[in-house]
Tab-separated table of C-alpha atoms in Angstrom:
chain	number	residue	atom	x	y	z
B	1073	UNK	CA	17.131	-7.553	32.128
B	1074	UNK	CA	16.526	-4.267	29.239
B	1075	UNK	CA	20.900	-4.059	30.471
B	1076	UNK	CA	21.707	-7.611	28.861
B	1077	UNK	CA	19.984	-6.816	25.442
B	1078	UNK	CA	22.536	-6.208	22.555
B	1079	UNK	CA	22.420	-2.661	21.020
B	1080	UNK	CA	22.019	-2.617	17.756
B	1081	UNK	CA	24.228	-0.779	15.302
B	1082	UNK	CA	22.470	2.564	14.005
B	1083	UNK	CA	23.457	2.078	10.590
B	1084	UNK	CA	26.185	0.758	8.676
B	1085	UNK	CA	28.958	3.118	6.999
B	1086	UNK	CA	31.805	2.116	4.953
B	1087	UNK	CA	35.210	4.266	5.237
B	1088	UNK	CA	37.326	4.596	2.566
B	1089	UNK	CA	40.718	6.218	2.821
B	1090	UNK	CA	44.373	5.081	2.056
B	1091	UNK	CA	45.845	6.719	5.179
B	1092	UNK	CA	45.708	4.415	8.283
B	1093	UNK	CA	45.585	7.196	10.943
B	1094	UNK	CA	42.394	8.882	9.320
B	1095	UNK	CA	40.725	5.110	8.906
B	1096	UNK	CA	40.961	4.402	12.551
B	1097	UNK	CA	40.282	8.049	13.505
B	1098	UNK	CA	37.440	7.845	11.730
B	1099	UNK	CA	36.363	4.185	12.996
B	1100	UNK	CA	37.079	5.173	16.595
B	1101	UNK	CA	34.764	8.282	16.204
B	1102	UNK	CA	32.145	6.690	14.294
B	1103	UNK	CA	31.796	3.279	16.703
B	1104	UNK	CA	31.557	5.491	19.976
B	1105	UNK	CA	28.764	6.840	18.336
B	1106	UNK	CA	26.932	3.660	17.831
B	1107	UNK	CA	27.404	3.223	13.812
B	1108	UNK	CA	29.173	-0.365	12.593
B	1109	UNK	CA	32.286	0.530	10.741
B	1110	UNK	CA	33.865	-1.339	7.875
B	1111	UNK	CA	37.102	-0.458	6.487
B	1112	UNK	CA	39.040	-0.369	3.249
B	1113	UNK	CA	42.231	1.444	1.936
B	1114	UNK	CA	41.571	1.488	-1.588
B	1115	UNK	CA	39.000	2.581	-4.296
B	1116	UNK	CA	38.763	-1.508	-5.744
B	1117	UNK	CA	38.157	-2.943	-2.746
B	1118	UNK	CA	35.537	-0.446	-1.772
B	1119	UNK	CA	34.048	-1.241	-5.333
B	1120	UNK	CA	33.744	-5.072	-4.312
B	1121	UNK	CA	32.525	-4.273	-0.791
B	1122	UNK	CA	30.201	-2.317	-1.372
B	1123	UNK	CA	28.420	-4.787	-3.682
B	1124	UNK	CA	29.067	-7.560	-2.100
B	1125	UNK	CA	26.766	-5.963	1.407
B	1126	UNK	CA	26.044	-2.143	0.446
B	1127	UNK	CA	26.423	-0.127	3.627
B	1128	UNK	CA	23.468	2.756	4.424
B	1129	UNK	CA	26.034	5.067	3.677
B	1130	UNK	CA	29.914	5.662	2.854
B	1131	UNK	CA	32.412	7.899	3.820
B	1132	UNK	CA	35.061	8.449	0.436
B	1133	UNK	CA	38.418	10.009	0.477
B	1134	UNK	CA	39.028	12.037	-2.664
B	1135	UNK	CA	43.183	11.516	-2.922
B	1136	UNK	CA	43.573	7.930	-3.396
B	1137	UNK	CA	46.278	6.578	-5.705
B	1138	UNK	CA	44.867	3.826	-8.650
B	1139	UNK	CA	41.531	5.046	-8.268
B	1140	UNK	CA	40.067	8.167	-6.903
B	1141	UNK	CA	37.333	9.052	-5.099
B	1142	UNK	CA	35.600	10.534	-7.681
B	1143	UNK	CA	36.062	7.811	-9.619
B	1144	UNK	CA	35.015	5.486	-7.482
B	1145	UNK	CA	31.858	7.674	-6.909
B	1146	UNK	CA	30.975	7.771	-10.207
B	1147	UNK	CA	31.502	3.618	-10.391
B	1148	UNK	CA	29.002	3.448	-7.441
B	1149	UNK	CA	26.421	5.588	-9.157
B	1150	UNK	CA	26.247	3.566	-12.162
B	1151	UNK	CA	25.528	0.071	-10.461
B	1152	UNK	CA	21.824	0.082	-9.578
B	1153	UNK	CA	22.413	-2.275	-6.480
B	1154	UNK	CA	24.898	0.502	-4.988
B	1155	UNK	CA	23.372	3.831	-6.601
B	1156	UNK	CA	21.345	4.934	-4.208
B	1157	UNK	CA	23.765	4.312	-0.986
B	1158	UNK	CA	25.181	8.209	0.232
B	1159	UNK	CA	28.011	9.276	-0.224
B	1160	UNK	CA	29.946	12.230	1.830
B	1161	UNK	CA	33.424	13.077	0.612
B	1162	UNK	CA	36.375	13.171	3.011
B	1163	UNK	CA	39.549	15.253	1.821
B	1164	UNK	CA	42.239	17.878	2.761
B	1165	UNK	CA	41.404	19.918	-0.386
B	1166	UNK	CA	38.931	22.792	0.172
B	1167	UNK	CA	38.238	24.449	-2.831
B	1168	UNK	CA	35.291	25.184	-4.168
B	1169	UNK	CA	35.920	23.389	-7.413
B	1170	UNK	CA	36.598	19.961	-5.548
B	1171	UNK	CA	33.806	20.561	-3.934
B	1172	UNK	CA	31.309	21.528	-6.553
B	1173	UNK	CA	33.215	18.087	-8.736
B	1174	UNK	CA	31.972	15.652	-5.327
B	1175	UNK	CA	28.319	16.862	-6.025
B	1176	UNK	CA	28.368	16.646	-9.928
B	1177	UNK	CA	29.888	12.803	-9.728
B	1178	UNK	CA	27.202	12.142	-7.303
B	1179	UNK	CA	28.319	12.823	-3.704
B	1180	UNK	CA	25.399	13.997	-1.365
B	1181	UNK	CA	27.716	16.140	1.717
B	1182	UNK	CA	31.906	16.877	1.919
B	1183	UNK	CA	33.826	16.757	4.993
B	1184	UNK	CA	37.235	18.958	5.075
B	1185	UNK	CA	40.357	17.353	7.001
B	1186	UNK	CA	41.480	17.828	9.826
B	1187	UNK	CA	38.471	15.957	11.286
B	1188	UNK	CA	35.990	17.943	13.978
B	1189	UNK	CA	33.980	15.058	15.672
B	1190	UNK	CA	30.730	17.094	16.106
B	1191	UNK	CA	30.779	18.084	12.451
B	1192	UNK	CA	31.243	14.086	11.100
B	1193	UNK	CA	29.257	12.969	13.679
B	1194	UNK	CA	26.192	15.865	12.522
B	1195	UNK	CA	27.196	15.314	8.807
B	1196	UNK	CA	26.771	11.413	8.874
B	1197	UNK	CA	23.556	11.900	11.248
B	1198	UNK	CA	21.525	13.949	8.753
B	1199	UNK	CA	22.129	12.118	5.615
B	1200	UNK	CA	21.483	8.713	7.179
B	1201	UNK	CA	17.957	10.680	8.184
B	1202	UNK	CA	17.404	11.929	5.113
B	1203	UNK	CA	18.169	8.464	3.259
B	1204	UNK	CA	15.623	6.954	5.888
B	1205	UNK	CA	13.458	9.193	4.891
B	1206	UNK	CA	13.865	9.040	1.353
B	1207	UNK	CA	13.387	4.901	2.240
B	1208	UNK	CA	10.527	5.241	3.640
B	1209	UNK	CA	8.815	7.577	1.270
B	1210	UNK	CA	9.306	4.985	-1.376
B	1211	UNK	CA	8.058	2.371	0.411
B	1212	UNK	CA	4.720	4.193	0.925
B	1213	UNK	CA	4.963	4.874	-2.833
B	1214	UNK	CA	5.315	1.125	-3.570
B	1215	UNK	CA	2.266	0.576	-1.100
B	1216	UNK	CA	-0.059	3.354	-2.726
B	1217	UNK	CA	0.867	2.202	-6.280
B	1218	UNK	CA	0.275	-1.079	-4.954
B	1219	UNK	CA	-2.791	0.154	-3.416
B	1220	UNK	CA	-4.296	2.083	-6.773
B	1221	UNK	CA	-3.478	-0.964	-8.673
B	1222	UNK	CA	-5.958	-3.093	-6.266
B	1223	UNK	CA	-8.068	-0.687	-6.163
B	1224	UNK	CA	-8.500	-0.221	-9.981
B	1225	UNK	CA	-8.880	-3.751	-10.344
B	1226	UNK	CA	-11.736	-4.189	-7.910
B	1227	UNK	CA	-13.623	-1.567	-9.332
B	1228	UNK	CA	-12.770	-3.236	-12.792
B	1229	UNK	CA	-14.268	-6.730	-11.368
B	1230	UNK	CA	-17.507	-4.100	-10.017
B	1231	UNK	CA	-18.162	-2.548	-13.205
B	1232	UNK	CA	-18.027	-5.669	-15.234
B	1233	UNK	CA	-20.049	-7.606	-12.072
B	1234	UNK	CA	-22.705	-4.931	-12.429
B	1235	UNK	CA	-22.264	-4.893	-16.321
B	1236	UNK	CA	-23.325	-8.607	-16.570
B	1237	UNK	CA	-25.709	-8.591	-13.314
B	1238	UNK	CA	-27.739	-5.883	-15.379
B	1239	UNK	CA	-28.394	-8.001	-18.677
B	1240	UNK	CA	-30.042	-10.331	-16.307
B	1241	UNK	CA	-33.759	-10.339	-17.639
B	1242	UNK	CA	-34.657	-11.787	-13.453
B	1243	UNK	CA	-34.587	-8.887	-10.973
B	1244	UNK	CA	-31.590	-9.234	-8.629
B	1245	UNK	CA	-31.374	-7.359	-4.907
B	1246	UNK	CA	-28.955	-7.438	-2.143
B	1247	UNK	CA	-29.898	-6.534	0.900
B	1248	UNK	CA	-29.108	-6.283	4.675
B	1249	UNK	CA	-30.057	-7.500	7.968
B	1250	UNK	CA	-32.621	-4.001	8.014
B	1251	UNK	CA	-33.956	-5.260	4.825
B	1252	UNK	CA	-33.112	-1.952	2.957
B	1253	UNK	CA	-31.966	-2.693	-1.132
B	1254	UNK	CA	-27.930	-2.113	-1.429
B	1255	UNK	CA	-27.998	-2.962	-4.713
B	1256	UNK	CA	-30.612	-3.448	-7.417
B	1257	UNK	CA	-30.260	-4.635	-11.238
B	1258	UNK	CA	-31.979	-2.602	-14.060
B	1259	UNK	CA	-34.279	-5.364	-14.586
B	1260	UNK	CA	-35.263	-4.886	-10.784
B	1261	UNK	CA	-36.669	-1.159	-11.350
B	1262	UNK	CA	-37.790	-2.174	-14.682
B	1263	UNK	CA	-40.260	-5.129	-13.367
B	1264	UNK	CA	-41.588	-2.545	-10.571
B	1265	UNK	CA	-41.653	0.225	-12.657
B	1266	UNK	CA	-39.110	2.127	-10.572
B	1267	UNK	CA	-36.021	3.842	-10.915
B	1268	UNK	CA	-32.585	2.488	-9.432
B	1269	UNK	CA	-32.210	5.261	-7.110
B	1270	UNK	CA	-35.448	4.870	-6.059
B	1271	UNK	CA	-35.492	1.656	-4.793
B	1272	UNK	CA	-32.115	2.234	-3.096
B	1273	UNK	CA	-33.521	4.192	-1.023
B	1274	UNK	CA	-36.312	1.735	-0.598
B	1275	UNK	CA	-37.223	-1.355	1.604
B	1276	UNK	CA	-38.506	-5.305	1.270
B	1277	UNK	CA	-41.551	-3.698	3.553
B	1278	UNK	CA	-41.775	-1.481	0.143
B	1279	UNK	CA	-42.232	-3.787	-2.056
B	1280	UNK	CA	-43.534	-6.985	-1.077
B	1281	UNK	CA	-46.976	-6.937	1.468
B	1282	UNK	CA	-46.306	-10.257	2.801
B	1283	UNK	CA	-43.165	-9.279	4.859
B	1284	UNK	CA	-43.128	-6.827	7.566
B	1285	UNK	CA	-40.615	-6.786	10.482
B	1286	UNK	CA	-41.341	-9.668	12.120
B	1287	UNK	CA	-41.489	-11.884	9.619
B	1288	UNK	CA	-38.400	-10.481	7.960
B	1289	UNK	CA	-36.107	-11.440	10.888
B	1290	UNK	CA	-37.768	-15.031	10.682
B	1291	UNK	CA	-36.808	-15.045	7.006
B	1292	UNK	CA	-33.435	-13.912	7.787
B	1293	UNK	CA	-32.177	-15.767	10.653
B	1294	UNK	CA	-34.076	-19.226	8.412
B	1295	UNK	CA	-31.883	-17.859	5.432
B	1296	UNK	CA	-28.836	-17.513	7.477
B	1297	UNK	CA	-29.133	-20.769	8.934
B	1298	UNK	CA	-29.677	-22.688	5.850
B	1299	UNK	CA	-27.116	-20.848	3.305
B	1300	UNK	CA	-30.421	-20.994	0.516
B	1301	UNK	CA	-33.848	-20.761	0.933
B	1302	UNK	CA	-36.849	-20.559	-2.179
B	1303	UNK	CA	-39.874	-19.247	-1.053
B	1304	UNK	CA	-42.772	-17.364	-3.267
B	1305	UNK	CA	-44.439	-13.973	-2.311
B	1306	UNK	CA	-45.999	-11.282	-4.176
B	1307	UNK	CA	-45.049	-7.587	-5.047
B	1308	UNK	CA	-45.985	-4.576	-5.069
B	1309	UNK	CA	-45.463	-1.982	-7.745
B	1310	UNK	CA	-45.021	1.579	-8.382
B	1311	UNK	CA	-48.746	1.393	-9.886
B	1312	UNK	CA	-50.316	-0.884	-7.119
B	1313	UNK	CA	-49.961	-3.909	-9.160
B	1314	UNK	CA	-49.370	-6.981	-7.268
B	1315	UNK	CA	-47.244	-10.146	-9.263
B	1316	UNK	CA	-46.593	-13.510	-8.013
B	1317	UNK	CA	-42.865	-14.111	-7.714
B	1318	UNK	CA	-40.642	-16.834	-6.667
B	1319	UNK	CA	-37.392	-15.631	-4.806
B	1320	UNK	CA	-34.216	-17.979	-4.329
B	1321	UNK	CA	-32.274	-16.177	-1.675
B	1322	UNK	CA	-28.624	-16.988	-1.142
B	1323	UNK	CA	-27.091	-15.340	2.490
B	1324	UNK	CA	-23.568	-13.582	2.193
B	1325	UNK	CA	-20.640	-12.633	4.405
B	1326	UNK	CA	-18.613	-9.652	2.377
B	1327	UNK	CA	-16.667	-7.564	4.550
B	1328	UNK	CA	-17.926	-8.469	8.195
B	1329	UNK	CA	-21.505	-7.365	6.825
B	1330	UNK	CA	-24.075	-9.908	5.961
B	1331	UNK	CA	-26.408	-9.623	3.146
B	1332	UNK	CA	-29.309	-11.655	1.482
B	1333	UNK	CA	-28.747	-12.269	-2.756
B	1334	UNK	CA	-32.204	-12.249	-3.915
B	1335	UNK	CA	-33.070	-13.405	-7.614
B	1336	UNK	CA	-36.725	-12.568	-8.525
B	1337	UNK	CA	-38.728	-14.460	-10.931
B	1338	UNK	CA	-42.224	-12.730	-11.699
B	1339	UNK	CA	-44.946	-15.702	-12.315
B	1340	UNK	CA	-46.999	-13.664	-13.702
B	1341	UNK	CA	-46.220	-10.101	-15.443
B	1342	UNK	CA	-48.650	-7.820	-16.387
């Protein structure tokens, strides 16, 4: 069955070069090795090719008549749908000046006529890797950008959620299913006479004499199955005071974790 599936090309090259015999030398190399090969003899039809479906990378003769390959480089470069495609110059000349000119107008490797098949086929290889590469580490750029952006804007909606949740003159807790406080308002520690910090790392069985664990897990499981629940109770604070309070719970999902939103209103202050 795996024998009737249709192989993919690897990538897909453009070849550029006014001499027939290196176009299908090159094509007959490059399709053995599993690339898709398109074909053009001239620097303006490359131009309009390339635009009109930019390969993943493009193989440029220098010595073109009309338009050479440097100029058609340098064309390439300045067209952001077709600036970033890789280009490796093909050409007869092998001086070091040609050479160093390909790199300056843009071109990323140079391949010297005659053609050797394992150096086109290595050539072409790495700088389709490194342009995958290069891909890919932009995406994951775009992602974690994407991701900081997200990020700064939940901690934006936090810090104005706590911001308005503290000017509350009621006391406001969340907390879970072990009835421990995730979260407390300054008016909480202020109406018990405790720090935040403290009663973070405090309990309902802390504060209020009326629940213990039994009772608790009542409370929760009536909370959870009702959405709301009012009830009134009395707490205890840091002094050994005892107030009368009514509590409107509300029961919350965030995050797979469930959670009771208590607001506290103290009857009677002292």
């Amino acid at each position: 069955m795996d024998n009737d599936r249709v192989q993919l090309p690897k990538a897909n090259i453009l070849v550029v070069d006014d001499t027939p015999d290196n176009l299908r030398l090159l094509s007959a190399m490059l399709t053995q090795m599993g690339y898709e090969i398109r074909r053009v003899i001239n620097g303006q039809t490359a131009l309009k090719t390339a635009q009109a479906a930019p390969p993943d990378l493009i193989l440029l003769d220098i010595m073109m008549p009309d338009m050479n390959g440097y100029e058609v480089c340098q064309r390439l470069k300045a067209s952001e749908k077709t600036r970033d495609i890789p280009i490796i110059f093909i050409s007869a000349l092998d001086e070091v000046l040609d050479k160093v000119k390909a790199f300056a107008v843009g071109g990323v490797d140079y391949i010297t006529k005659p053609f050797s098949e394992e150096e086109v086929f290595a050539r072409v290889e790495n700088n389709l890797t490194i342009r995958r590469l290069q891909k890919q580490l932009t995406e994951q750029n775009i992602l974690l950008q994407q991701e900081i952006r997200d990020r700064q804007k939940a901690e934006s909606a936090l810090r104005l959620s706590q911001f308005y949740l503290d000017r509350f003159k009621d006391s406001i807790f969340f907390v879970n299913y072990d009835a421990q406080f995730v979260y407390v308002n300054e008016a909480a520690g202020r109406n018990l006479g405790y720090s935040r910090e403290q009663l973070l790392n405090m309990s309902v069985y802390d504060i209020d004499p009326n629940y213990q664990e039994a009772k608790w897990r009542s409370h929760w499981q009536e909370v959870r199955s009702k959405g709301s629940l009012v009830v009134e109770s009395t707490h205890r604070t840091q002094d050994n005071r005892h107030i009368n309070v009514e509590i409107s719970v509300d029961y919350l999902e965030f995050n797979g974790q469930e959670y009771h939103c208590a607001s506290i209103r103290y009857i009677n202050p002292q």
